[in-house]
CSV table of C-alpha atoms and ligand atoms in Angstrom, one decimal:
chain,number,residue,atom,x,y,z
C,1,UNK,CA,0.0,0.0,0.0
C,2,UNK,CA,1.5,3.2,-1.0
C,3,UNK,CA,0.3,7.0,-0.3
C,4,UNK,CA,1.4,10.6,-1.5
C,5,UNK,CA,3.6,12.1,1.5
C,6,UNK,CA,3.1,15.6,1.3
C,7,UNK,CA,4.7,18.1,3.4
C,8,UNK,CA,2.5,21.4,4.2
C,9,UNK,CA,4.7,24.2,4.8
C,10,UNK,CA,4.0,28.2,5.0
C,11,UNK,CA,4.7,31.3,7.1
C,12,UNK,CA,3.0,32.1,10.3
C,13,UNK,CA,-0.6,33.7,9.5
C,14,UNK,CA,-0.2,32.2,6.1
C,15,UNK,CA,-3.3,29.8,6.3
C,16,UNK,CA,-1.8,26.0,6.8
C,17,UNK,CA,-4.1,25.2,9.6
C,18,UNK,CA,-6.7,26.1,7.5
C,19,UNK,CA,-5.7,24.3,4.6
C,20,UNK,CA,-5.4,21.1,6.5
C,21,UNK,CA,-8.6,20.9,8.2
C,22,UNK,CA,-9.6,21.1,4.5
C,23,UNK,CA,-7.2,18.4,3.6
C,24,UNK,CA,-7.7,16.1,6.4
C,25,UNK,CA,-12.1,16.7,5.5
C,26,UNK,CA,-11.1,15.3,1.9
C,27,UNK,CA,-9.5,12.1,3.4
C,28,UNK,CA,-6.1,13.0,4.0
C,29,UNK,CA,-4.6,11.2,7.4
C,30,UNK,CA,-3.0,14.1,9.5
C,31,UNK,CA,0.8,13.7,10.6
C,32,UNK,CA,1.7,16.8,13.3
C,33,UNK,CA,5.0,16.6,14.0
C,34,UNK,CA,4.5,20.0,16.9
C,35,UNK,CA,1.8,18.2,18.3
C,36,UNK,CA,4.0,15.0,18.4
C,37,UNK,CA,6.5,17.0,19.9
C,38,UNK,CA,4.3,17.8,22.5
C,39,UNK,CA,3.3,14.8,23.6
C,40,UNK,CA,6.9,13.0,23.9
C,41,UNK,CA,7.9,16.4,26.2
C,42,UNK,CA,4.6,16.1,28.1
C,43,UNK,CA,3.3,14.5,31.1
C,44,UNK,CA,4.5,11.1,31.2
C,45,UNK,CA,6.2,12.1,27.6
C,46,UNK,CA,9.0,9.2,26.6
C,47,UNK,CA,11.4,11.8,26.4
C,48,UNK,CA,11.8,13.3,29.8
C,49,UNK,CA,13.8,11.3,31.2
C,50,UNK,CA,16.5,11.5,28.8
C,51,UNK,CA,15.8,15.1,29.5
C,52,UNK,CA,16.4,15.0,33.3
C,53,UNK,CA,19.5,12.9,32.6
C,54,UNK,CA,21.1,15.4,30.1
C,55,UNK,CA,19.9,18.9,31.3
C,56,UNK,CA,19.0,18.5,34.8
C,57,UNK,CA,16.1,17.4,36.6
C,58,UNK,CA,15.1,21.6,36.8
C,59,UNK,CA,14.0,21.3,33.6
C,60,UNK,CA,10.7,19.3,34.1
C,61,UNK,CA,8.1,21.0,35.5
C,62,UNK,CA,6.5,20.0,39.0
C,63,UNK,CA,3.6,18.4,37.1
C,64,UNK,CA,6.3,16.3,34.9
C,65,UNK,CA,6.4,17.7,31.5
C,66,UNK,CA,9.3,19.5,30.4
C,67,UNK,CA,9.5,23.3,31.7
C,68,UNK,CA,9.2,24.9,28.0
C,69,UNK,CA,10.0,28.5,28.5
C,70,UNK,CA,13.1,27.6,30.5
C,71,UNK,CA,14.8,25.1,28.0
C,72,UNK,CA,13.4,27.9,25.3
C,73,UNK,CA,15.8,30.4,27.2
C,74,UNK,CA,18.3,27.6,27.0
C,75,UNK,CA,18.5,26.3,23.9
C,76,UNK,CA,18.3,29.9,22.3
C,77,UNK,CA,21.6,30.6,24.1
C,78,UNK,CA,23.7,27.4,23.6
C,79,UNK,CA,23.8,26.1,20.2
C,80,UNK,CA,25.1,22.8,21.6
C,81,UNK,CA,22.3,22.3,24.3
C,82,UNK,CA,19.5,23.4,21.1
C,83,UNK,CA,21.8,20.4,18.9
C,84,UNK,CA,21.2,17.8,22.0
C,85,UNK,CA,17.9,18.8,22.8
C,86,UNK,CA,16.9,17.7,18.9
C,87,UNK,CA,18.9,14.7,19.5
C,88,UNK,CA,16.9,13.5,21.9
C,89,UNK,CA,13.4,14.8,20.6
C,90,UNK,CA,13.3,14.0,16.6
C,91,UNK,CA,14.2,10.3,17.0
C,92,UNK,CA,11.1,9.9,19.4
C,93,UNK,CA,8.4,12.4,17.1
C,94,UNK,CA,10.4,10.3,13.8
C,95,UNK,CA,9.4,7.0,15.5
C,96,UNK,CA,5.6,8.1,16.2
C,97,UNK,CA,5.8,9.9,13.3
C,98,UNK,CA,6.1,6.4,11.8
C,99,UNK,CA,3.5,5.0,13.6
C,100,UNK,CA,1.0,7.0,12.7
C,101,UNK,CA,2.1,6.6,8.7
C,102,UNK,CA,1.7,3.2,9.2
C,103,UNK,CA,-2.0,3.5,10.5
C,104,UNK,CA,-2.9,5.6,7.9
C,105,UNK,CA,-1.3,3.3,5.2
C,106,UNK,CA,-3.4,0.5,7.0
C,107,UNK,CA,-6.2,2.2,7.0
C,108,UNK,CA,-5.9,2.5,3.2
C,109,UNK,CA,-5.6,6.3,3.1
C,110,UNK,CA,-4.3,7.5,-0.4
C,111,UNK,CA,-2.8,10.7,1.4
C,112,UNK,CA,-0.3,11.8,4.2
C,113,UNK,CA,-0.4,15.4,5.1
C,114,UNK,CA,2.6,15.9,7.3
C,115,UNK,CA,2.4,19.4,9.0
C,116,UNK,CA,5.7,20.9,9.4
C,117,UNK,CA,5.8,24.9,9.5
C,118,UNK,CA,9.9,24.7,9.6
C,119,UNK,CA,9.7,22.0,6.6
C,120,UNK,CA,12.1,25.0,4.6
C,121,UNK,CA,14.5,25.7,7.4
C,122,UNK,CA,15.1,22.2,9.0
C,123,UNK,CA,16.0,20.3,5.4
C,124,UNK,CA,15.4,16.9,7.0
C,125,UNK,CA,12.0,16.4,6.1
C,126,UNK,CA,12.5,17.6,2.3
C,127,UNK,CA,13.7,13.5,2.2
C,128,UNK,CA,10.8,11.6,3.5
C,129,UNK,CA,7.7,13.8,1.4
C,130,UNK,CA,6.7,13.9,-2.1
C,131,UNK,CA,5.9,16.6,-2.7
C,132,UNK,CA,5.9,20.2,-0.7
C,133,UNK,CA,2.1,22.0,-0.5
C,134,UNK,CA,3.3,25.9,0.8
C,135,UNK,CA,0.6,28.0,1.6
C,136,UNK,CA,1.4,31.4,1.0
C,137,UNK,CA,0.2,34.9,1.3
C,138,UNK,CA,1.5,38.5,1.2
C,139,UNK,CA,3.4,39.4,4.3
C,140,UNK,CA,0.9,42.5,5.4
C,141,UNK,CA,-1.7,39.5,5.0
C,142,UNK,CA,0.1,37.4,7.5
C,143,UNK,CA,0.6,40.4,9.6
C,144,UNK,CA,-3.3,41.4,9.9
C,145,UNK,CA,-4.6,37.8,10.4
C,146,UNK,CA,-2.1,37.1,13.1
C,147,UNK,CA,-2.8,40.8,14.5
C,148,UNK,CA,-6.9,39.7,14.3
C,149,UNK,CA,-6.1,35.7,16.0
C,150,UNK,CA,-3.9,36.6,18.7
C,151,UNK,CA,-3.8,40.1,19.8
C,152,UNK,CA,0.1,40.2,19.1
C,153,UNK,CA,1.0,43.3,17.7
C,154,UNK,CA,2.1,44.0,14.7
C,155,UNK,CA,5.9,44.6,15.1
C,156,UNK,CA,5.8,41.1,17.1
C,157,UNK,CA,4.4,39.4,14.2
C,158,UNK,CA,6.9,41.0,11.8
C,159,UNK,CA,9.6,39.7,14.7
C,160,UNK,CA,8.5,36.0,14.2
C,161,UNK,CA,8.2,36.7,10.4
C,162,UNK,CA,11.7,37.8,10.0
C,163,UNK,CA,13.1,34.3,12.4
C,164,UNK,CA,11.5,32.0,9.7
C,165,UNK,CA,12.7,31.3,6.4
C,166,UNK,CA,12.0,34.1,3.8
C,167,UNK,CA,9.4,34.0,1.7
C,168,UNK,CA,11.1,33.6,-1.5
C,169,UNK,CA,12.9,30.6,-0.3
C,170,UNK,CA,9.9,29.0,0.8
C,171,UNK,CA,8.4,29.0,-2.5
C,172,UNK,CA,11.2,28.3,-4.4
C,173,UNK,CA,11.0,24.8,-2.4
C,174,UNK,CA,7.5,24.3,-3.2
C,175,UNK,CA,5.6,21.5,-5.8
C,176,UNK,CA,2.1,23.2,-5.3
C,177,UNK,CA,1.4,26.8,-4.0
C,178,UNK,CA,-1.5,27.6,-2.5
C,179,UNK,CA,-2.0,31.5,-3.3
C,180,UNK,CA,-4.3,32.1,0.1
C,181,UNK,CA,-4.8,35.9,-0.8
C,182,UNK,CA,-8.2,38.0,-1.7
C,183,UNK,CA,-10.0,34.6,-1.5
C,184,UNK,CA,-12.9,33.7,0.2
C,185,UNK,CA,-13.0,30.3,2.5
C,186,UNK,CA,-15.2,29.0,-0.2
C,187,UNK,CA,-12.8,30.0,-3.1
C,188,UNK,CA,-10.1,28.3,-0.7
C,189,UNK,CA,-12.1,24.9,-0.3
C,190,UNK,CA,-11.9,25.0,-4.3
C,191,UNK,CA,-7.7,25.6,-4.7
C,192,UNK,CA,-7.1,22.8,-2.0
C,193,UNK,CA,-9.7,20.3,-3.8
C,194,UNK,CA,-7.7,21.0,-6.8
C,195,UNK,CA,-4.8,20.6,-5.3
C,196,UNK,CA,-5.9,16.8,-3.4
C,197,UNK,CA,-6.8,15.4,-6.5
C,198,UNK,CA,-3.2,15.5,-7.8
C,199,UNK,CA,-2.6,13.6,-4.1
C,200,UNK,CA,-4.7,11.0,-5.0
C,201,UNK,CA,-7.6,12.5,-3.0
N,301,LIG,P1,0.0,29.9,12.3
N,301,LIG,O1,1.3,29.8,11.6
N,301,LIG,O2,0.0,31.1,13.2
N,301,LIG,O3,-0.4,28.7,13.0
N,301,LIG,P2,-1.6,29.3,10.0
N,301,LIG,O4,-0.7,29.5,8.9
N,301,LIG,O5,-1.9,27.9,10.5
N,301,LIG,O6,-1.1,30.2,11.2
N,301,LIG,P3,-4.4,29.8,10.0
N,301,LIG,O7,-4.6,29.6,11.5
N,301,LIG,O8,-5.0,28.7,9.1
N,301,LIG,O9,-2.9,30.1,9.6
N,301,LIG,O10,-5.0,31.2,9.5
N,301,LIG,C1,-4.8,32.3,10.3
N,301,LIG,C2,-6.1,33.1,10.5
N,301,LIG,O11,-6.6,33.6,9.2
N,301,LIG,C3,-7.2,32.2,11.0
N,301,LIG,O12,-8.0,32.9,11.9
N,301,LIG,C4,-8.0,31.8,9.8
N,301,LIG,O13,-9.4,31.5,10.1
N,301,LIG,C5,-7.9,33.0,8.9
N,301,LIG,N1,-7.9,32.8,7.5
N,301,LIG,C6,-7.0,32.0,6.8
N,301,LIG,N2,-7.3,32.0,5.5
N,301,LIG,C7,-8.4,32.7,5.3
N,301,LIG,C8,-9.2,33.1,4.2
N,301,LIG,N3,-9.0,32.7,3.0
N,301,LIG,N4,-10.3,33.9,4.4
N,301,LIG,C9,-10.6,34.3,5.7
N,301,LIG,N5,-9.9,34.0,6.8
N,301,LIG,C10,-8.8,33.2,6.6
């Protein structure tokens, strides 16, 4: 049983979530590598205790789930500690990862939509998709629907914006665009139908 791996990639605001509840309502299984991520560095998470044992035991939380903000802090400052903290994390979210690929091919689903907002900077998941979906918009466009969702303002957003990879590269890495601009949801609904069928959807 084989499936089209696609990889769905865009900048913050751009529309991805959107796009995959669309997706995953056509019949595509869902892979989210953050929410995986999540879950091994949660409560009772399988990696904390390779955690404790490499940065300290003051890095998990009093509930038991690893104390975010502070390895955040960390991480950001020692390009070693950030290198050993993927270590431990991306074999654990590769291995569920897997997991859930395998349930879906099971399952008989004809599509995987793996979820990965750093697919452009991180380069590791290029390998194991088919092709790259990136949603895209006009920066002011990601600026005022963040600006709307979150109550950030908009120098914040244009922070974040300027940490991920630029635009331009971000396309150029992309099978399929998804031009989320001027449209309406329903308009939307009709670019990412278009866009399933040539996943086998
Ligand atoms: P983030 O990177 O912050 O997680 P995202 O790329 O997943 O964002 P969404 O959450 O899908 O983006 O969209 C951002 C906001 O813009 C949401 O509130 C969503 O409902 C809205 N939105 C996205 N596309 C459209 C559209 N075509 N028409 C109207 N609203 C839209």
């Amino acid at each position: 049983m084989t499936a089209t791996r696609v990889g769905l990639t865009g900048g913050i605001g751009s529309g991805k979530s959107t796009v995959l509840q669309m997706l995953a309502e056509l019949g595509a299984a869902v892979v989210d590598a953050d929410a995986i991520s999540r879950e091994v560095t949660g409560i009772g998470g399988a990696a904390l205790s390779a955690l404790a044992r490499h940065f300290g035991a003051g890095f998990i939380t009093a509930e038991g789930q690893l104390d975010r903000s502070r390895m955040r802090e960390h991480a950001y400052a020692d390009p070693l500690a950030r290198r050993r903290l993927e270590e431990i994390i991306h074999p654990l979210v590769g291995q569920e990862s897997a997991r859930q690929v395998r349930a879906a091919l099971e399952s008989g689903r004809h599509c995987i939509v793996f979820d990965i907002p750093l697919l452009v900077e991180s380069g590791r998941w290029r390998q194991q998709v088919d092709r790259v979906l990136v949603v895209d918009c006009s920066p002011s466009t990601q600026v005022a629907r963040v600006v709307a969702r979150s109550g950030l303002q908009a120098h914040e957003v244009q922070a974040i914006m300027a940490a991920q990879s630029p635009r331009r590269l971000r396309l150029a890495a992309a099978d399929i665009v998804i031009c989320n601009e001027g449209l309406q949801l329903a308009q939307l609904r009709a670019e990412v139908a278009l866009a399933a069928r040539s996943f086998g959807l």
